[in-house]
XYZ file of C-alpha atoms in Angstrom:
552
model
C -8.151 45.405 77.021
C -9.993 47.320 74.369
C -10.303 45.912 71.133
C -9.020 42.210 72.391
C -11.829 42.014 74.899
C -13.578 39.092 74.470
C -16.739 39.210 76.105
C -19.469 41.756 76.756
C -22.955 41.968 78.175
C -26.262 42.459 75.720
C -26.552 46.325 76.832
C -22.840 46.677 75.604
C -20.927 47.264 78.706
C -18.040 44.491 79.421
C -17.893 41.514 81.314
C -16.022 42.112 84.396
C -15.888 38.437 85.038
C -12.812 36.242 85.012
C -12.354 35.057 81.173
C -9.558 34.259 78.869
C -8.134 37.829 77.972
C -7.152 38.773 75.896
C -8.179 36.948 73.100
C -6.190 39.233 70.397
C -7.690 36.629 67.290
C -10.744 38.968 67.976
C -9.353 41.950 66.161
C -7.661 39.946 62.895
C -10.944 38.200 62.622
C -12.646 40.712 62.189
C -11.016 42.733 60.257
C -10.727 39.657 57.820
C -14.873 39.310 57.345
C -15.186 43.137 57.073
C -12.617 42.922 54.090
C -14.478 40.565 52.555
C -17.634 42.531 52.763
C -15.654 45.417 51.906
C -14.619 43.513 48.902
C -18.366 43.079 47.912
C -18.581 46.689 48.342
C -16.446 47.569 45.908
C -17.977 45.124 43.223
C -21.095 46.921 43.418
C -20.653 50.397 43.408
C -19.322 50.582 46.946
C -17.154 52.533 47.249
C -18.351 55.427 49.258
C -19.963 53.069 51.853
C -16.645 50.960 52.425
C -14.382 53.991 52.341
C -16.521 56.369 55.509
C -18.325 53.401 57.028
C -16.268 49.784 57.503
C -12.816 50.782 56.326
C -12.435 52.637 59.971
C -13.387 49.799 62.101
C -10.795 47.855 60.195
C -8.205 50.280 60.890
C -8.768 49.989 64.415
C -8.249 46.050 64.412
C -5.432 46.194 62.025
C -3.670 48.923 64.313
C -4.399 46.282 66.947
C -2.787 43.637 65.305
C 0.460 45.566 64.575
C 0.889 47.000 67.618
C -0.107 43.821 70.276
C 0.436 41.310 68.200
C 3.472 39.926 69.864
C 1.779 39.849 73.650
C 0.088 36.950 75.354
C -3.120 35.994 74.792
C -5.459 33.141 74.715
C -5.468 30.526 72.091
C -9.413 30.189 70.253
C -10.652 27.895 72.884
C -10.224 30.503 75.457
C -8.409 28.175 77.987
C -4.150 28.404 76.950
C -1.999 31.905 77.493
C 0.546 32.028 75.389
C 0.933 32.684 71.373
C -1.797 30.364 69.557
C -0.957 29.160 65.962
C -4.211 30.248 64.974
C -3.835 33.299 66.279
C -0.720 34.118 64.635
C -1.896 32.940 61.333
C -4.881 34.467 61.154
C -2.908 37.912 62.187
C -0.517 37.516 59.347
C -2.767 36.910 57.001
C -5.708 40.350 58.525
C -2.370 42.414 57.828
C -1.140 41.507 54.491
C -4.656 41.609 53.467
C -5.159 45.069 54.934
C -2.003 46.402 53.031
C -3.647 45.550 50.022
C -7.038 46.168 50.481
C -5.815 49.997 52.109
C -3.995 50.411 48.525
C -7.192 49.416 46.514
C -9.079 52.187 48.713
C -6.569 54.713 47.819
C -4.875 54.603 51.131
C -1.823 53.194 52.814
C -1.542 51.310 56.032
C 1.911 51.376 57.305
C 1.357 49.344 60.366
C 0.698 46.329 57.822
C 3.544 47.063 55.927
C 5.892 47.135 58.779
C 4.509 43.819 60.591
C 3.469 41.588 57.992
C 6.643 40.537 57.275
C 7.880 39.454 61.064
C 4.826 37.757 61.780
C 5.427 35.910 58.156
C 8.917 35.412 59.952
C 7.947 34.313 63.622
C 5.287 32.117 62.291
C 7.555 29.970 60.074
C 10.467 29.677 62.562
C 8.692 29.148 66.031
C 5.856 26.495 65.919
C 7.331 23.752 64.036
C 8.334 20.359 66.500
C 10.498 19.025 64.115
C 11.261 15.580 66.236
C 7.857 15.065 66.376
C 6.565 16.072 62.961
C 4.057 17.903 63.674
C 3.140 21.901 64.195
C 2.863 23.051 68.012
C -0.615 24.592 68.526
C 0.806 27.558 71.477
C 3.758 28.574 72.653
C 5.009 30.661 75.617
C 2.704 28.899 77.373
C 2.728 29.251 81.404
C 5.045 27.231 83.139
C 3.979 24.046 84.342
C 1.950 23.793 80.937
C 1.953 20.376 79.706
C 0.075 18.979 76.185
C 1.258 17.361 73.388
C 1.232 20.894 70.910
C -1.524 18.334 68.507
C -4.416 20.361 68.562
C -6.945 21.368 66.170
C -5.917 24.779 66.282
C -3.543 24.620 63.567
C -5.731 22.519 61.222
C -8.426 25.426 61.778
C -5.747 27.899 60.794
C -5.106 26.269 58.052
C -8.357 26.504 56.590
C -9.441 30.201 57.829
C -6.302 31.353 55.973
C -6.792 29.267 53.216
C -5.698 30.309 49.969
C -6.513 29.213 46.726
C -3.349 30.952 45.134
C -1.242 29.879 48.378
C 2.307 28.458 47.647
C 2.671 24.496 49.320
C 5.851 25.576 50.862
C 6.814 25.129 54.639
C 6.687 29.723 55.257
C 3.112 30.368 55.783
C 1.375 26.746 56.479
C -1.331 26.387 53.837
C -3.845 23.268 53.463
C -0.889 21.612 50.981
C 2.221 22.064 52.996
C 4.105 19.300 54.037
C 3.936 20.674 57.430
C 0.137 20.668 57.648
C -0.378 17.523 56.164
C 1.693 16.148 58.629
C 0.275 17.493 61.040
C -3.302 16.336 60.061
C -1.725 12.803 60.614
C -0.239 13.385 63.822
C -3.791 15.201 64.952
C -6.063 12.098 63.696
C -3.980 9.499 65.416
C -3.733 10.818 68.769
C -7.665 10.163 68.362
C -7.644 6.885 67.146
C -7.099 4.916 70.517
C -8.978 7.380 73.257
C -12.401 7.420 71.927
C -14.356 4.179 72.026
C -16.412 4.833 68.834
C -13.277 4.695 66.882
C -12.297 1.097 67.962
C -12.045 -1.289 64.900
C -11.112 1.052 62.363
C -7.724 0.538 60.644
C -4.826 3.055 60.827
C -5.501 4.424 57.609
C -9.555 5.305 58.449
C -10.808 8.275 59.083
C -12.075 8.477 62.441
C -13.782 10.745 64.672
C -11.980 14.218 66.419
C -12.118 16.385 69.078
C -9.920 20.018 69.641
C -7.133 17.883 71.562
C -5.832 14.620 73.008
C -5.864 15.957 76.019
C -9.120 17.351 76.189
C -11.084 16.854 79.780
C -14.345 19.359 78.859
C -17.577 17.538 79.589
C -15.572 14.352 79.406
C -13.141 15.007 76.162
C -15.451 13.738 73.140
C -15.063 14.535 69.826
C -16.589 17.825 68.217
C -18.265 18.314 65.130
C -16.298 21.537 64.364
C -12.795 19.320 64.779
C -14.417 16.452 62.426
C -15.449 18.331 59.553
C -12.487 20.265 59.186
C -10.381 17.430 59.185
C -12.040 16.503 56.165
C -11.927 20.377 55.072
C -8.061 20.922 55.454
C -7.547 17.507 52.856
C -9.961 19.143 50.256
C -8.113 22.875 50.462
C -4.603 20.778 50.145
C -6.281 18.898 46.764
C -7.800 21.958 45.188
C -4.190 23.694 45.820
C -2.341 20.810 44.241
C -4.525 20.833 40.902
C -4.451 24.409 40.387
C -0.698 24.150 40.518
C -0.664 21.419 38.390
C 1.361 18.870 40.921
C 2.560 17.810 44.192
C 5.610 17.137 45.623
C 6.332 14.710 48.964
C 9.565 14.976 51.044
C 10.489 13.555 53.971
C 8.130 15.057 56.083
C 4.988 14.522 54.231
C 5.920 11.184 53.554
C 4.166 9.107 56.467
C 1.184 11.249 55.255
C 0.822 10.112 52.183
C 2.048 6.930 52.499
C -1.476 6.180 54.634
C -3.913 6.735 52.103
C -1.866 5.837 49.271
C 0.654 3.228 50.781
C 3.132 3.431 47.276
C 3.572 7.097 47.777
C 7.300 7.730 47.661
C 9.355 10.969 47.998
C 9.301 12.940 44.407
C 7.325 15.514 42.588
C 4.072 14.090 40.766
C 2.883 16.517 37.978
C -0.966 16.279 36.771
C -2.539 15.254 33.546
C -1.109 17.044 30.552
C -3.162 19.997 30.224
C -5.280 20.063 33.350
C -3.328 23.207 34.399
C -5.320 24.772 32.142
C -7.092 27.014 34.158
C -10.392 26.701 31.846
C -10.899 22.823 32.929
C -11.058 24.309 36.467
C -13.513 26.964 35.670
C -13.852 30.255 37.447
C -16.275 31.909 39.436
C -16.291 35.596 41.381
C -16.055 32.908 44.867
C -13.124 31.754 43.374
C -11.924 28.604 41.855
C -13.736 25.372 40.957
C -11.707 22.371 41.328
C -10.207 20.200 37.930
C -12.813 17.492 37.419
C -16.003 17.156 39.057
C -16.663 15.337 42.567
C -17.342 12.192 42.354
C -19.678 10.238 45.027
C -20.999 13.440 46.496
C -25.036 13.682 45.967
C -26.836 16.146 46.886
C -27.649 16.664 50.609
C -26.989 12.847 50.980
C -24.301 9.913 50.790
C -24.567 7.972 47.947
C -22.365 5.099 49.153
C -22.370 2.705 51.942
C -22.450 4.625 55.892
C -17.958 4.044 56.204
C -17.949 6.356 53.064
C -16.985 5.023 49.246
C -13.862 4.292 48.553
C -12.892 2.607 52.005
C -13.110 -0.709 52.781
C -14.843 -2.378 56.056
C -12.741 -1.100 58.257
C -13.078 2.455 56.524
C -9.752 1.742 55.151
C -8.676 3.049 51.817
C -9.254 0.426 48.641
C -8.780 3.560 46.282
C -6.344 1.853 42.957
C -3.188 2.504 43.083
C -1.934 0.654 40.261
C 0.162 2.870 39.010
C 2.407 5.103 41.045
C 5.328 6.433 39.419
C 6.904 9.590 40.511
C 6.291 11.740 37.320
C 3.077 9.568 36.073
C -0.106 11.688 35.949
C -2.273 8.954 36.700
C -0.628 8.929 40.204
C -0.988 12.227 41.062
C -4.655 11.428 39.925
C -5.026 8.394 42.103
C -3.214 10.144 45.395
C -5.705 13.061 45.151
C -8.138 10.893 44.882
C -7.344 8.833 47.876
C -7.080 12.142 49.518
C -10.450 12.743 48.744
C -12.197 9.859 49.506
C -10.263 10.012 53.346
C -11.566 13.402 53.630
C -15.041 11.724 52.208
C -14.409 9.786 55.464
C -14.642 12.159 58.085
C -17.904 13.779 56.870
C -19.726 10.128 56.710
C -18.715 9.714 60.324
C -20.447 13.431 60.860
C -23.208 12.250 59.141
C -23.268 9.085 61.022
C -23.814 10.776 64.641
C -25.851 13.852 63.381
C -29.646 13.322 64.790
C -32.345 12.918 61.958
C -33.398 16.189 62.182
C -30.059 17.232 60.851
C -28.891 19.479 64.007
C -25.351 20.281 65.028
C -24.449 20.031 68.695
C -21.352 21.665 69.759
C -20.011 17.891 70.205
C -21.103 14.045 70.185
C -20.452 11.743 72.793
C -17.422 9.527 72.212
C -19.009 5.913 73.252
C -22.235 6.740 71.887
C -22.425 9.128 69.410
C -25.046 11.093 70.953
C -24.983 14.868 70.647
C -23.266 16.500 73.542
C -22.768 20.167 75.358
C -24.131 23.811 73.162
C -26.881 22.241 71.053
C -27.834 23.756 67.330
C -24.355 25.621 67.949
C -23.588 28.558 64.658
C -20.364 26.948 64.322
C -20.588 23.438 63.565
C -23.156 24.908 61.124
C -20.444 27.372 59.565
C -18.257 24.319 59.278
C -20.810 21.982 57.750
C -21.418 24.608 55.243
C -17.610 25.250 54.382
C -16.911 21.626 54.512
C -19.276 21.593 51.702
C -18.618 24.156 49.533
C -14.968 23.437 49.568
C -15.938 19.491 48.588
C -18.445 20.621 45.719
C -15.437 23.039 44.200
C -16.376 26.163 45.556
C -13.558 28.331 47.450
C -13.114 31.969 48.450
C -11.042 34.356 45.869
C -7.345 34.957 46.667
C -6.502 37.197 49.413
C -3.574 37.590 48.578
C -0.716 35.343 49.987
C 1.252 35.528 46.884
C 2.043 38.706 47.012
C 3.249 38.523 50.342
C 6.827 40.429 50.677
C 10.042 38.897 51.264
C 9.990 37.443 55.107
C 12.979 39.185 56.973
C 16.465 37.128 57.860
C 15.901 38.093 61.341
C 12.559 38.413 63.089
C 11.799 41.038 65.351
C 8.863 41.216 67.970
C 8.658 44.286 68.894
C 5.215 45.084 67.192
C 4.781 48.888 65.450
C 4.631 50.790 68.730
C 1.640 52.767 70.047
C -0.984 53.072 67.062
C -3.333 55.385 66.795
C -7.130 54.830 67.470
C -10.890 56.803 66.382
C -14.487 55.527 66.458
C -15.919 54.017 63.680
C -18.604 56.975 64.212
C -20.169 56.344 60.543
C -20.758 52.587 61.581
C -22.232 53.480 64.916
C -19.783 53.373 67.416
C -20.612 56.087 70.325
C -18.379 59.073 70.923
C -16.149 58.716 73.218
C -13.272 60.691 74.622
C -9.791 59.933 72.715
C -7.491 61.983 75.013
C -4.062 61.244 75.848
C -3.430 58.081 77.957
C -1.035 56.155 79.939
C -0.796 52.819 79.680
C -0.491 50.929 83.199
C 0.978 47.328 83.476
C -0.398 45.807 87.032
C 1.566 42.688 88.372
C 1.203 41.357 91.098
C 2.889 37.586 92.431
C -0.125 35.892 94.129
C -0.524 31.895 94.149
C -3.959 30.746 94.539
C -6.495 27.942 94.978
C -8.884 26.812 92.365
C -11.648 28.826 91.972
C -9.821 31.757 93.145
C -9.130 34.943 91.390
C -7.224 38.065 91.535
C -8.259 42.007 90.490
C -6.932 45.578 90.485
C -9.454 47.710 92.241
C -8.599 52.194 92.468
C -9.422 55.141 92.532
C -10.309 55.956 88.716
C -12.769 54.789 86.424
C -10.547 52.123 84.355
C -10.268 50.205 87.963
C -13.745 50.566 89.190
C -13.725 53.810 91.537
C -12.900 50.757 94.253
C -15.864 48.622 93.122
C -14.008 45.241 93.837
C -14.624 43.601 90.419
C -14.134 45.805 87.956
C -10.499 45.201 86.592
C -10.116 41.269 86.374
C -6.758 39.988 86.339
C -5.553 37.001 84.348
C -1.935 34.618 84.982
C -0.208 34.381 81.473
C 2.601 33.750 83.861
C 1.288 31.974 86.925
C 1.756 33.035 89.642
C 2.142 36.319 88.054
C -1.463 37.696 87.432
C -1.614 40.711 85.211
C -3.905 43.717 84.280
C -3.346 46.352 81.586
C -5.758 49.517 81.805
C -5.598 53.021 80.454
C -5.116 55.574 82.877
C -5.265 59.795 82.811
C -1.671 61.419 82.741
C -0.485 63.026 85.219
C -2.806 61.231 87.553
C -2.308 60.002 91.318
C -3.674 56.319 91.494
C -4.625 54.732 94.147
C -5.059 51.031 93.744
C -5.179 47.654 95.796
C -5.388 43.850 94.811
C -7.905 42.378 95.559
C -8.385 38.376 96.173
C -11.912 37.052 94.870
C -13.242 33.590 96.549
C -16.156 31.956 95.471
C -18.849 34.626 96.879
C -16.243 37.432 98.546
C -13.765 39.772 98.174
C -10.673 40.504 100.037
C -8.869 43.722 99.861
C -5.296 43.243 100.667
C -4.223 45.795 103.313
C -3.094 49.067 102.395
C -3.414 50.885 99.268
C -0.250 51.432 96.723
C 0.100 54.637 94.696
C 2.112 55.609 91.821
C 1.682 58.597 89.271
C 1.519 58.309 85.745
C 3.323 60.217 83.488
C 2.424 62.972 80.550
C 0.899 62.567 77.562
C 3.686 60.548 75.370
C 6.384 59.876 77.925
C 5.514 56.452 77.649
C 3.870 53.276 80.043
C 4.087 52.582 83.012
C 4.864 48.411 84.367
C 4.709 47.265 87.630
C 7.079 44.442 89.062
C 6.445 40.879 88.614
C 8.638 41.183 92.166
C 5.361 42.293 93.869
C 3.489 40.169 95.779
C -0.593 40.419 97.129
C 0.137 41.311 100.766
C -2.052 38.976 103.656
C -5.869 40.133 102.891
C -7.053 42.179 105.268
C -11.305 43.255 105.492
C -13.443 40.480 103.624
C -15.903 42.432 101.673
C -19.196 41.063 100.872
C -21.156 43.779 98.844
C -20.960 44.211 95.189
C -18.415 47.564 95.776
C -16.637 49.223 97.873
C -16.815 53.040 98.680
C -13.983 54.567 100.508
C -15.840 57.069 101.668
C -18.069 55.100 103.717
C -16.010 51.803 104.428
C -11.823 51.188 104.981
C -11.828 49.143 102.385
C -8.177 48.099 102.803
């Protein structure tokens, strides 16, 4: 699993348990935040330290990216297979980025170059439900799979790849894009009816929301996280509109608009003469400070009633719209600012449920308000803070999206091919032997019970030397479980599946053997045809050792 595993155990040795893997956001993720330090690097003299110490574990995860980007994986709450919104997004945006920020090192990184461009193209043709207006949060999704698409996912994508420069077009889904904003209507209103807290409030309130409709964990409430960036997505999509000096609403946007700011109508409304003017923004090295300054925002505190200002009892908006011709600048004024004060919304219900000693829980319960699940939890924190920042004017430099090349006609999925791979030695990764491998592909057809799992157990290191639990297998396709290891070439391996109840394991009976081939003659994939054959001894112990015990 490598670089997409997404769990391991404090003395750095991975968790063998059954888990969502792989999770390949891990690798884009990262290699985004180590840009951005990277960035700092290079602001203050360095150079030397970003070139020999974090530029090679960025490598690594942009290899990654290009070459698996295009395989199943698990969505950021770690419970859908398939391709996740966020995922995608956030791998577009860790490859364009690393195409630039290889040039300003004095390098190249043709792995970006090459897959940049499809995943600009698969990401604007494959995630859009245009019936239902609204983006679909995972595809290829297992069969059987059955949710709405509305999920917070794409609202969190929006902001993580957030860019100031970003065009409002429909290609790569920014904060201002018709798509996303109506999106963030069809997300809030699938809240409004299933949590009781949000009973009474009109259909143009903000209200309080969780990851998805459908959500069952600890109940389904709503989360802290999912709240705050509601409110975060709406300030990203004003800042973007001001520095391009207007906004336009089509068809799709239109139902969006038209609830804050019911005299919205389809047509382009252009700013204040002279507010493009990048000096009434200001400028910063974070980036750029929005036109104006925020209005009803004290510091640390609300300075209006508990629904937020600008909304009426029911937390509906009362913002003016008086005037609201197409081309007017003081609509595009009002409209923003009825997009602010609904985002203003959101964050006074946050404040609302937070306890007095101003703690985050993971989230709050959805008749009470009480704080639910991970308490004091990093990232409802991390949003708080962004929320902030990005409502106070204060937004992360460009990374880049405008330079983005031309998206291909046709898209292709085929990733870059095998990449190549080297410890970040200088940033204290161990050494560890980078010899030719083979690539092996278990399958294996095996229907299950809940609480039942499957593994790959052999006769080589990558499957456990026969321990029972090593190689966990996961169902992208279920029934079809699936394990990917690297293997020696020119190897004989020996492997059995093994079924995992509650507290034991059951070898199936018999082993299977295949040989993998030399260095560069490619992978190997077993059949999805195969099936677990009937288990034969239950094993108990934490391993097995052929030597001692007929283990199949």
């Amino acid at each position: 699993m490598g670089l997409g595993e997404p769990k391991y155990q404090i003395n750095l040795t991975r968790f063998n348990g059954v888990w969502g893997r792989p999770q390949r956001d891990g690798p884009a993720l990262r290699a985004i935040t180590l840009m951005t330090y990277i960035n700092y690097l290079l602001d203050n003299n360095g150079m030397a330290k970003a070139k020999n110490v974090i530029w090679p574990i960025v490598q690594n995860d942009l290899n990654y990216v290009a070459e698996y980007w295009s395989g199943i994986g698990y969505d950021l709450w770690e419970e859908v297979a398939g391709l996740s919104f966020f995922t995608i997004q956030s791998q577009h945006r860790a490859l364009l980025e690393g195409s630039q920020m290889a040039k300003r090192l004095g390098y190249t990184c043709a792995a970006c170059d090459s897959q940049s461009p499809q995943l600009a193209c698969f990401l604007a043709n494959n995630f859009w439900n245009a019936s239902a207006n609204h983006i679909i949060a995972n595809i290829q999704t297992p069969t059987g799979f059955a949710r709405s698409g509305i999920d917070s996912n794409y609202l969190l994508g929006a902001t993580e790849n957030f860019d100031i420069d970003g065009s409002c077009d429909n290609a790569y889904y920014q904060p201002c894009s018709s798509r996303v904003l109506a999106s963030h209507k069809a997300y809030v209103d699938s809240f409004r009816s299933i949590y009781p807290i949000n009973a009474g409030k009109n259909s143009s309130a903000a209200v309080a929301t969780g990851r998805y409709p459908e959500d069952s964990y600890y109940g389904g409430n709503p989360w802290y996280i999912c709240t705050l960036n509601a409110a975060e997505v709406l300030y990203d999509a004003a800042a973007q509109f001001r520095r391009q000096g207007q906004l336009t609403i089509d068809s799709t946007s239109l139902s969006f608009f038209q609830q804050i700011y019911p005299s919205a109508a389809v047509g382009t409304y252009n700013a204040p003469q002279g507010s493009g003017d990048r000096g009434i923004w200001g400028s910063s090295k974070s980036g750029e400070r929005t036109w104006g300054s925020p209005s009803r925002w004290g510091a640390g505190q609300w300075s209006g009633n508990e629904k937020g200002e600008g909304q009426n009892e029911n937390g509906g908006n009362s913002y003016n719209q008086a005037n609201n011709a197409n081309n007017g600048s003081a609509a595009f004024t009002d409209i923003l600012g009825a997009m602010t004060n609904y985002a203003d919304g959101f964050v006074s219900l946050v404040r609302q449920y937070t306890p007095t000693n101003g703690s985050f829980s993971e989230q709050y319960n959805k008749t009470t308000g009480e704080p639910l699940s991970a308490w004091a939890l990093t990232w409802s924190f991390a949003s708080f803070v962004t929320m902030s920042q990005r409502r106070s004017g204060e937004y992360p430099a460009s990374w880049g999206l405008k330079n983005a090349p031309a998206t291909p006609s046709t898209c292709s999925t085929a990733g870059s091919g095998p990449e190549s791979y080297a410890p970040a030695t200088a940033a204290g990764a161990p050494t560890v032997d980078m010899s030719c491998s083979v690539q092996i592909t278990f399958h294996v057809n095996a229907s299950t019970n809940f609480g039942t799992n499957i593994y790959v157990s052999g006769n080589i290191p990558a499957l456990g030397n026969w321990s029972p639990s090593y190689e966990p297998m996961t169902p992208p396709s279920y029934p079809i479980w699936e394990a990917i290891v690297q293997a020696p070439p020119n190897t004989v391996v020996s492997y059995s599946y093994v079924q995992q109840n509650p507290t034991n394991y059951a070898f199936e009976q018999g082993n299977r053997t295949i040989t993998t081939p030399a260095c560069g003659d490619g992978r190997v994939q077993l059949s999805t045809q195969d099936s677990i054959r009937a288990p034969g001894t239950t094993i108990t112990e934490n391993y097995c050792n052929p030597d001692v015990t007929h283990c199949w």
